[in-house]
PDB file of C-alpha atoms in Angstrom:
ATOM      1  CA  MET A  15      16.114  -0.932   4.576  1.00 62.00           C
ATOM      2  CA  SER A  16      16.989  -3.759   6.856  1.00 89.00           C
ATOM      3  CA  LEU A  17      16.554  -7.444   6.146  1.00 96.00           C
ATOM      4  CA  THR A  18      18.007 -10.194   8.299  1.00 96.00           C
ATOM      5  CA  SER A  19      18.242 -13.890   7.490  1.00 95.00           C
ATOM      6  CA  THR A  20      18.240 -17.069   9.514  1.00 95.00           C
ATOM      7  CA  ARG A  21      17.883 -20.725   8.597  1.00 92.00           C
ATOM      8  CA  ALA A  22      15.338 -23.133  10.010  1.00 87.00           C
ATOM      9  CA  ASP A  23      14.579 -26.663   8.909  1.00 82.00           C
ATOM     10  CA  GLY A  24      15.673 -26.249   5.347  1.00 88.00           C
ATOM     11  CA  ALA A  25      14.090 -22.860   4.777  1.00 94.00           C
ATOM     12  CA  GLN A  26      15.610 -19.417   4.811  1.00 96.00           C
ATOM     13  CA  ILE A  27      13.724 -16.940   6.973  1.00 97.00           C
ATOM     14  CA  VAL A  28      14.076 -13.335   5.851  1.00 97.00           C
ATOM     15  CA  THR A  29      12.790 -10.832   8.400  1.00 98.00           C
ATOM     16  CA  VAL A  30      11.788  -7.335   7.351  1.00 98.00           C
ATOM     17  CA  ASN A  31      13.021  -4.999  10.085  1.00 97.00           C
ATOM     18  CA  ALA A  32      10.874  -2.066   9.036  1.00 96.00           C
ATOM     19  CA  GLU A  33       7.447  -0.754   9.915  1.00 95.00           C
ATOM     20  CA  ARG A  34       6.495  -0.144   6.317  1.00 95.00           C
ATOM     21  CA  ILE A  35       7.166  -1.319   2.783  1.00 96.00           C
ATOM     22  CA  ASP A  36       6.022   1.679   0.769  1.00 94.00           C
ATOM     23  CA  ALA A  37       6.796   3.589  -2.413  1.00 93.00           C
ATOM     24  CA  ALA A  38       9.845   5.204  -0.796  1.00 92.00           C
ATOM     25  CA  MET A  39      11.521   1.857  -0.182  1.00 93.00           C
ATOM     26  CA  ALA A  40      10.049  -0.548  -2.729  1.00 95.00           C
ATOM     27  CA  ILE A  41      13.042  -0.545  -5.082  1.00 94.00           C
ATOM     28  CA  GLN A  42      15.483  -0.932  -2.201  1.00 96.00           C
ATOM     29  CA  PHE A  43      13.440  -3.820  -0.835  1.00 97.00           C
ATOM     30  CA  LYS A  44      13.531  -5.639  -4.174  1.00 96.00           C
ATOM     31  CA  GLU A  45      17.304  -5.173  -4.471  1.00 96.00           C
ATOM     32  CA  ASP A  46      17.930  -6.232  -0.884  1.00 96.00           C
ATOM     33  CA  MET A  47      15.785  -9.324  -1.382  1.00 97.00           C
ATOM     34  CA  ARG A  48      17.847 -10.240  -4.443  1.00 96.00           C
ATOM     35  CA  ALA A  49      21.091  -9.901  -2.466  1.00 95.00           C
ATOM     36  CA  GLU A  50      19.695 -11.751   0.540  1.00 94.00           C
ATOM     37  CA  THR A  51      18.378 -14.719  -1.471  1.00 94.00           C
ATOM     38  CA  GLU A  52      21.100 -14.892  -4.124  1.00 92.00           C
ATOM     39  CA  ASP A  53      22.035 -18.373  -3.066  1.00 85.00           C
ATOM     40  CA  GLY A  54      20.298 -20.529  -0.575  1.00 83.00           C
ATOM     41  CA  THR A  55      17.368 -22.750   0.037  1.00 91.00           C
ATOM     42  CA  ASP A  56      14.507 -23.426  -2.341  1.00 94.00           C
ATOM     43  CA  ARG A  57      12.034 -22.146   0.192  1.00 96.00           C
ATOM     44  CA  ILE A  58      12.166 -18.645   1.571  1.00 97.00           C
ATOM     45  CA  ILE A  59       9.843 -17.428   4.300  1.00 97.00           C
ATOM     46  CA  LEU A  60       9.396 -13.677   4.422  1.00 98.00           C
ATOM     47  CA  ASP A  61       8.621 -12.673   8.005  1.00 98.00           C
ATOM     48  CA  LEU A  62       6.341  -9.617   7.819  1.00 98.00           C
ATOM     49  CA  SER A  63       5.366  -9.482  11.477  1.00 98.00           C
ATOM     50  CA  LEU A  64       7.059  -6.117  12.095  1.00 98.00           C
ATOM     51  CA  VAL A  65       5.526  -4.481   9.009  1.00 98.00           C
ATOM     52  CA  GLN A  66       2.534  -2.358   9.997  1.00 96.00           C
ATOM     53  CA  PHE A  67       1.811  -0.909   6.568  1.00 96.00           C
ATOM     54  CA  ILE A  68       2.245  -1.810   2.939  1.00 97.00           C
ATOM     55  CA  ASP A  69       1.097   0.052  -0.173  1.00 97.00           C
ATOM     56  CA  SER A  70       0.731  -1.128  -3.760  1.00 96.00           C
ATOM     57  CA  SER A  71       4.389  -0.329  -4.499  1.00 96.00           C
ATOM     58  CA  GLY A  72       5.428  -2.518  -1.583  1.00 97.00           C
ATOM     59  CA  LEU A  73       3.078  -5.256  -2.730  1.00 98.00           C
ATOM     60  CA  GLY A  74       4.588  -5.004  -6.225  1.00 97.00           C
ATOM     61  CA  ALA A  75       8.070  -5.306  -4.729  1.00 97.00           C
ATOM     62  CA  ILE A  76       7.126  -8.547  -2.942  1.00 98.00           C
ATOM     63  CA  VAL A  77       5.695  -9.919  -6.203  1.00 98.00           C
ATOM     64  CA  ALA A  78       8.924  -8.891  -7.958  1.00 97.00           C
ATOM     65  CA  ALA A  79      10.986 -10.612  -5.245  1.00 97.00           C
ATOM     66  CA  MET A  80       8.979 -13.781  -5.784  1.00 97.00           C
ATOM     67  CA  LYS A  81       9.399 -13.618  -9.571  1.00 96.00           C
ATOM     68  CA  GLN A  82      13.163 -13.078  -9.402  1.00 94.00           C
ATOM     69  CA  LEU A  83      13.501 -16.344  -7.444  1.00 95.00           C
ATOM     70  CA  GLY A  84      12.398 -18.248 -10.521  1.00 92.00           C
ATOM     71  CA  ARG A  85      10.146 -21.237 -10.784  1.00 90.00           C
ATOM     72  CA  ASP A  86      12.165 -23.686  -8.716  1.00 92.00           C
ATOM     73  CA  ARG A  87      12.167 -21.628  -5.543  1.00 95.00           C
ATOM     74  CA  ARG A  88       9.262 -20.486  -3.422  1.00 95.00           C
ATOM     75  CA  LEU A  89       8.514 -17.365  -1.419  1.00 97.00           C
ATOM     76  CA  ASP A  90       6.046 -17.810   1.448  1.00 97.00           C
ATOM     77  CA  LEU A  91       4.791 -15.042   3.707  1.00 98.00           C
ATOM     78  CA  ALA A  92       4.456 -15.183   7.477  1.00 98.00           C
ATOM     79  CA  GLY A  93       2.964 -13.012  10.200  1.00 98.00           C
ATOM     80  CA  PRO A  94       1.060 -10.379   8.220  1.00 98.00           C
ATOM     81  CA  THR A  95      -0.372  -7.626  10.430  1.00 97.00           C
ATOM     82  CA  PRO A  96      -4.019  -6.578   9.800  1.00 95.00           C
ATOM     83  CA  MET A  97      -3.304  -3.877   7.206  1.00 95.00           C
ATOM     84  CA  VAL A  98      -0.822  -6.022   5.309  1.00 97.00           C
ATOM     85  CA  GLU A  99      -3.265  -8.930   5.323  1.00 97.00           C
ATOM     86  CA  LYS A 100      -5.999  -6.638   4.023  1.00 97.00           C
ATOM     87  CA  VAL A 101      -3.953  -5.397   1.050  1.00 97.00           C
ATOM     88  CA  PHE A 102      -3.126  -8.994   0.063  1.00 98.00           C
ATOM     89  CA  ARG A 103      -6.763 -10.046   0.427  1.00 97.00           C
ATOM     90  CA  LEU A 104      -8.276  -7.124  -1.502  1.00 97.00           C
ATOM     91  CA  THR A 105      -5.862  -7.533  -4.424  1.00 97.00           C
ATOM     92  CA  ARG A 106      -6.359 -11.321  -4.263  1.00 97.00           C
ATOM     93  CA  MET A 107      -2.605 -11.761  -3.958  1.00 97.00           C
ATOM     94  CA  ASP A 108      -3.488 -14.041  -1.033  1.00 97.00           C
ATOM     95  CA  THR A 109      -4.374 -16.591  -3.730  1.00 96.00           C
ATOM     96  CA  ILE A 110      -0.869 -16.383  -5.221  1.00 96.00           C
ATOM     97  CA  PHE A 111       1.211 -16.616  -2.034  1.00 97.00           C
ATOM     98  CA  ASN A 112       1.049 -19.040   0.868  1.00 96.00           C
ATOM     99  CA  LEU A 113       0.267 -16.827   3.850  1.00 97.00           C
ATOM    100  CA  TYR A 114       0.873 -18.141   7.350  1.00 97.00           C
ATOM    101  CA  SER A 115      -0.482 -16.216  10.316  1.00 96.00           C
ATOM    102  CA  THR A 116       2.709 -16.804  12.304  1.00 96.00           C
ATOM    103  CA  LEU A 117       6.320 -17.543  11.504  1.00 96.00           C
ATOM    104  CA  ASN A 118       6.066 -20.664  13.626  1.00 95.00           C
ATOM    105  CA  GLU A 119       3.258 -22.018  11.443  1.00 95.00           C
ATOM    106  CA  ALA A 120       5.268 -21.305   8.322  1.00 96.00           C
ATOM    107  CA  VAL A 121       8.339 -23.100   9.694  1.00 94.00           C
ATOM    108  CA  THR A 122       6.314 -26.089  10.899  1.00 91.00           C
ATOM    109  CA  GLU A 123       5.027 -26.499   7.362  1.00 83.00           C
ATOM    110  CA  THR A 124       8.611 -27.100   6.232  1.00 56.00           C
ATOM    111  CA  LYS A 125       8.930 -30.143   8.487  1.00 48.00           C
ATOM    112  CA  THR A 126       5.815 -31.916   7.262  1.00 44.00           C
TER     113      THR A 126
ATOM    114  CA  MET B  29     -20.059  20.895  13.169  1.00 59.00           C
ATOM    115  CA  ALA B  30     -17.469  18.993  11.197  1.00 76.00           C
ATOM    116  CA  GLU B  31     -13.949  18.637  12.516  1.00 79.00           C
ATOM    117  CA  ILE B  32     -11.567  20.087   9.951  1.00 89.00           C
ATOM    118  CA  PHE B  33      -7.831  20.118   9.509  1.00 91.00           C
ATOM    119  CA  ALA B  34      -5.452  20.610   6.636  1.00 95.00           C
ATOM    120  CA  CYS B  35      -1.800  20.064   5.806  1.00 95.00           C
ATOM    121  CA  SER B  36       0.534  20.195   2.834  1.00 97.00           C
ATOM    122  CA  PHE B  37       3.872  18.746   1.813  1.00 97.00           C
ATOM    123  CA  THR B  38       6.160  18.514  -1.198  1.00 97.00           C
ATOM    124  CA  ALA B  39       5.349  15.711  -3.638  1.00 97.00           C
ATOM    125  CA  THR B  40       8.314  13.424  -2.958  1.00 96.00           C
ATOM    126  CA  GLU B  41       8.118   9.844  -1.722  1.00 94.00           C
ATOM    127  CA  LEU B  42       9.695  10.660   1.633  1.00 94.00           C
ATOM    128  CA  ASP B  43       7.642  13.795   2.264  1.00 96.00           C
ATOM    129  CA  ALA B  44       4.539  11.851   1.252  1.00 96.00           C
ATOM    130  CA  ARG B  45       5.357   9.233   3.879  1.00 94.00           C
ATOM    131  CA  SER B  46       5.652  11.754   6.697  1.00 95.00           C
ATOM    132  CA  GLY B  47       2.656  13.721   5.384  1.00 96.00           C
ATOM    133  CA  ILE B  48       0.445  10.625   5.409  1.00 96.00           C
ATOM    134  CA  SER B  49       1.639   9.755   8.925  1.00 95.00           C
ATOM    135  CA  ALA B  50       0.797  13.275  10.096  1.00 95.00           C
ATOM    136  CA  VAL B  51      -2.716  13.064   8.628  1.00 96.00           C
ATOM    137  CA  MET B  52      -3.307   9.672  10.228  1.00 95.00           C
ATOM    138  CA  GLU B  53      -2.144  10.960  13.604  1.00 95.00           C
ATOM    139  CA  ARG B  54      -4.599  13.855  13.426  1.00 94.00           C
ATOM    140  CA  LEU B  55      -7.449  11.535  12.364  1.00 93.00           C
ATOM    141  CA  ARG B  56      -6.823   9.269  15.339  1.00 91.00           C
ATOM    142  CA  GLU B  57      -6.781  12.312  17.636  1.00 91.00           C
ATOM    143  CA  ILE B  58     -10.254  13.230  16.443  1.00 87.00           C
ATOM    144  CA  ASP B  59     -11.400   9.687  17.156  1.00 84.00           C
ATOM    145  CA  LEU B  60     -11.563   8.024  13.791  1.00 89.00           C
ATOM    146  CA  PRO B  61     -12.110   4.333  14.730  1.00 85.00           C
ATOM    147  CA  ASP B  62      -8.999   2.144  14.350  1.00 83.00           C
ATOM    148  CA  GLU B  63     -10.707  -0.270  11.982  1.00 81.00           C
ATOM    149  CA  ARG B  64     -11.587   2.619   9.686  1.00 91.00           C
ATOM    150  CA  ALA B  65      -8.158   4.226  10.077  1.00 94.00           C
ATOM    151  CA  GLY B  66      -6.481   1.262   8.361  1.00 94.00           C
ATOM    152  CA  ASP B  67      -8.683   1.592   5.290  1.00 95.00           C
ATOM    153  CA  VAL B  68      -8.180   5.346   5.190  1.00 97.00           C
ATOM    154  CA  GLN B  69      -4.408   5.003   5.399  1.00 97.00           C
ATOM    155  CA  ILE B  70      -4.247   2.505   2.536  1.00 97.00           C
ATOM    156  CA  ALA B  71      -6.502   4.577   0.239  1.00 98.00           C
ATOM    157  CA  LEU B  72      -4.837   7.882   1.152  1.00 98.00           C
ATOM    158  CA  ALA B  73      -1.360   6.455   0.527  1.00 97.00           C
ATOM    159  CA  GLU B  74      -2.395   5.187  -2.928  1.00 97.00           C
ATOM    160  CA  ALA B  75      -3.955   8.525  -3.860  1.00 98.00           C
ATOM    161  CA  VAL B  76      -0.896  10.485  -2.703  1.00 98.00           C
ATOM    162  CA  ASN B  77       1.485   8.056  -4.448  1.00 96.00           C
ATOM    163  CA  ASN B  78      -0.430   8.670  -7.677  1.00 96.00           C
ATOM    164  CA  VAL B  79       0.137  12.411  -7.326  1.00 97.00           C
ATOM    165  CA  VAL B  80       3.857  11.925  -6.617  1.00 96.00           C
ATOM    166  CA  GLU B  81       4.406   9.404  -9.425  1.00 95.00           C
ATOM    167  CA  HIS B  82       2.008  10.628 -12.129  1.00 96.00           C
ATOM    168  CA  ALA B  83       0.601  14.144 -11.606  1.00 97.00           C
ATOM    169  CA  TYR B  84       4.089  15.573 -11.050  1.00 97.00           C
ATOM    170  CA  ALA B  85       5.901  13.102 -13.332  1.00 95.00           C
ATOM    171  CA  GLY B  86       8.733  14.791 -15.204  1.00 92.00           C
ATOM    172  CA  THR B  87       8.024  18.218 -13.749  1.00 91.00           C
ATOM    173  CA  GLU B  88       9.148  20.164 -10.741  1.00 92.00           C
ATOM    174  CA  LYS B  89       7.703  18.602  -7.614  1.00 93.00           C
ATOM    175  CA  GLY B  90       4.906  20.837  -6.379  1.00 96.00           C
ATOM    176  CA  ASP B  91       2.795  20.584  -3.277  1.00 97.00           C
ATOM    177  CA  VAL B  92       0.212  18.057  -2.190  1.00 98.00           C
ATOM    178  CA  ARG B  93      -2.476  19.708  -0.081  1.00 98.00           C
ATOM    179  CA  ILE B  94      -4.751  17.605   2.072  1.00 97.00           C
ATOM    180  CA  LYS B  95      -7.918  18.701   3.792  1.00 97.00           C
ATOM    181  CA  CYS B  96      -9.972  16.418   6.031  1.00 96.00           C
ATOM    182  CA  ASN B  97     -13.542  16.951   7.182  1.00 95.00           C
ATOM    183  CA  LEU B  98     -14.934  14.509   9.718  1.00 92.00           C
ATOM    184  CA  TYR B  99     -18.731  14.555   9.891  1.00 90.00           C
ATOM    185  CA  PRO B 100     -20.767  12.362  12.268  1.00 87.00           C
ATOM    186  CA  GLN B 101     -21.197   9.625   9.653  1.00 90.00           C
ATOM    187  CA  GLU B 102     -18.667  10.422   6.984  1.00 93.00           C
ATOM    188  CA  LEU B 103     -15.027  11.342   6.561  1.00 95.00           C
ATOM    189  CA  ARG B 104     -14.053  13.357   3.492  1.00 97.00           C
ATOM    190  CA  ILE B 105     -10.418  13.722   2.478  1.00 97.00           C
ATOM    191  CA  GLN B 106      -9.574  16.127  -0.334  1.00 98.00           C
ATOM    192  CA  ILE B 107      -6.207  15.820  -2.045  1.00 98.00           C
ATOM    193  CA  CYS B 108      -5.188  18.762  -4.232  1.00 98.00           C
ATOM    194  CA  ASP B 109      -2.173  19.202  -6.477  1.00 98.00           C
ATOM    195  CA  ALA B 110      -1.038  21.441  -9.311  1.00 97.00           C
ATOM    196  CA  GLY B 111       0.236  18.634 -11.545  1.00 97.00           C
ATOM    197  CA  PHE B 112      -0.989  17.063 -14.761  1.00 97.00           C
ATOM    198  CA  PRO B 113      -4.660  16.051 -14.884  1.00 97.00           C
ATOM    199  CA  LEU B 114      -5.823  12.449 -14.810  1.00 97.00           C
ATOM    200  CA  THR B 115      -6.055  10.902 -18.281  1.00 95.00           C
ATOM    201  CA  ASP B 116      -9.150  12.313 -20.027  1.00 94.00           C
ATOM    202  CA  CYS B 117      -9.803  14.257 -16.809  1.00 94.00           C
ATOM    203  CA  ALA B 118     -11.620  11.201 -15.502  1.00 95.00           C
ATOM    204  CA  LEU B 119     -11.203   8.683 -12.690  1.00 97.00           C
ATOM    205  CA  PRO B 120      -9.607   5.425 -13.900  1.00 96.00           C
ATOM    206  CA  PRO B 121     -11.901   2.391 -13.698  1.00 93.00           C
ATOM    207  CA  GLY B 122      -9.622   0.612 -11.209  1.00 94.00           C
ATOM    208  CA  GLU B 123     -10.180  -2.906 -12.463  1.00 94.00           C
ATOM    209  CA  PRO B 124      -8.779  -5.703 -10.297  1.00 94.00           C
ATOM    210  CA  ALA B 125      -5.359  -6.869 -11.473  1.00 94.00           C
ATOM    211  CA  ASP B 126      -5.300  -9.967 -13.668  1.00 94.00           C
ATOM    212  CA  LEU B 127      -3.596 -12.753 -11.711  1.00 95.00           C
ATOM    213  CA  SER B 128      -4.548 -15.572 -14.059  1.00 94.00           C
ATOM    214  CA  GLY B 129      -1.313 -15.883 -16.037  1.00 92.00           C
ATOM    215  CA  PRO B 130       1.921 -17.692 -15.184  1.00 93.00           C
ATOM    216  CA  ILE B 131       4.145 -16.331 -12.410  1.00 92.00           C
ATOM    217  CA  GLU B 132       6.371 -14.492 -14.891  1.00 93.00           C
ATOM    218  CA  THR B 133       3.462 -12.293 -15.962  1.00 95.00           C
ATOM    219  CA  LEU B 134       2.073 -11.434 -12.527  1.00 96.00           C
ATOM    220  CA  PRO B 135       1.508  -7.680 -12.205  1.00 96.00           C
ATOM    221  CA  GLU B 136       3.898  -5.668 -10.016  1.00 96.00           C
ATOM    222  CA  GLY B 137       1.721  -2.562 -10.067  1.00 94.00           C
ATOM    223  CA  GLY B 138      -1.618  -1.191 -11.145  1.00 93.00           C
ATOM    224  CA  PHE B 139      -3.328  -2.016  -7.848  1.00 96.00           C
ATOM    225  CA  GLY B 140      -3.706   1.582  -6.664  1.00 96.00           C
ATOM    226  CA  TRP B 141      -7.031   2.728  -8.106  1.00 97.00           C
ATOM    227  CA  PHE B 142      -8.590  -0.650  -7.422  1.00 97.00           C
ATOM    228  CA  LEU B 143      -7.643  -0.359  -3.736  1.00 98.00           C
ATOM    229  CA  ILE B 144      -8.919   3.231  -3.577  1.00 98.00           C
ATOM    230  CA  ARG B 145     -12.259   2.195  -5.065  1.00 97.00           C
ATOM    231  CA  GLU B 146     -12.579  -0.823  -2.769  1.00 97.00           C
ATOM    232  CA  LEU B 147     -11.859   1.144   0.398  1.00 97.00           C
ATOM    233  CA  THR B 148     -13.855   4.327  -0.179  1.00 98.00           C
ATOM    234  CA  SER B 149     -17.636   4.671  -0.159  1.00 97.00           C
ATOM    235  CA  ARG B 150     -17.437   7.161  -3.050  1.00 97.00           C
ATOM    236  CA  LEU B 151     -14.926   9.191  -5.021  1.00 97.00           C
ATOM    237  CA  HIS B 152     -15.008  12.504  -6.806  1.00 98.00           C
ATOM    238  CA  TYR B 153     -12.460  14.117  -9.126  1.00 98.00           C
ATOM    239  CA  GLU B 154     -12.393  17.677 -10.457  1.00 97.00           C
ATOM    240  CA  ARG B 155      -9.958  19.567 -12.632  1.00 97.00           C
ATOM    241  CA  LEU B 156     -10.080  23.152 -11.370  1.00 96.00           C
ATOM    242  CA  GLY B 157      -8.008  25.439 -13.575  1.00 96.00           C
ATOM    243  CA  ARG B 158      -4.455  24.083 -13.231  1.00 96.00           C
ATOM    244  CA  ASN B 159      -5.254  22.008 -10.171  1.00 97.00           C
ATOM    245  CA  ASN B 160      -6.534  18.513  -9.466  1.00 98.00           C
ATOM    246  CA  ARG B 161      -8.885  17.843  -6.586  1.00 98.00           C
ATOM    247  CA  LEU B 162      -9.640  14.270  -5.614  1.00 98.00           C
ATOM    248  CA  SER B 163     -12.163  13.672  -2.842  1.00 98.00           C
ATOM    249  CA  LEU B 164     -12.231  10.357  -0.963  1.00 98.00           C
ATOM    250  CA  TYR B 165     -15.277   9.554   1.162  1.00 98.00           C
ATOM    251  CA  PHE B 166     -15.448   6.975   3.947  1.00 96.00           C
ATOM    252  CA  GLN B 167     -18.400   5.853   6.038  1.00 94.00           C
ATOM    253  CA  VAL B 168     -17.842   6.382   9.783  1.00 89.00           C
ATOM    254  CA  PRO B 169     -18.241   4.222  11.758  1.00 77.00           C
ATOM    255  CA  PRO B 170     -17.703   1.212   9.497  1.00 53.00           C
ATOM    256  CA  THR B 171     -20.922  -0.443   8.427  1.00 49.00           C
TER     257      THR B 171
END
């Protein structure tokens, strides 16, 4: 799958360039996240705005990506589309992650 | 008269993905409301993933057969496979995942049946000979 990274105001923005994070790509996603965030900022913003669909395997992979960062680094989520937002809300994972409706809001948070 | 269509695919992750997309395309063609379509896609994907990962675990990958019936107020999706039965031939309770522990213990799976139960109006499972048949029901339009 395709992840791209940029830096903004002390955070690393990782964009998921895929329409779905599902069972077929969950393991790849977790490995790519590890490679992408191996060294870098303490705060990582995962830009999900292109992801139209996520299943429980994809959700598990995002949780795994957060856990492999360790306690001193943080994974925030930005731009969830309606179905992605719904899966996070139903599983109550929206209480574990900081979810920002847009990438801009997530980045602005870094400055304050 | 209910609108009916059916399809089948091999129980692999990639075939499941294209199979689910094909079902969703057909459902939109027969005017399933968008709001409802999202719920259906999430629940259907979880149910099909369960077949791929569990029913056919450690055996030759068989087929997943899907049949949809759209009635004026209800959508029924039946998912059939020839894999292993559900544990005790019964639907799992689908409890919400426990998120109360420290980060290291957060669950990375086990959300599937909970999501299916949350998104369907009712569920029915039957073991028929060597086959499983899971029926998902959705209210249409959303209440």
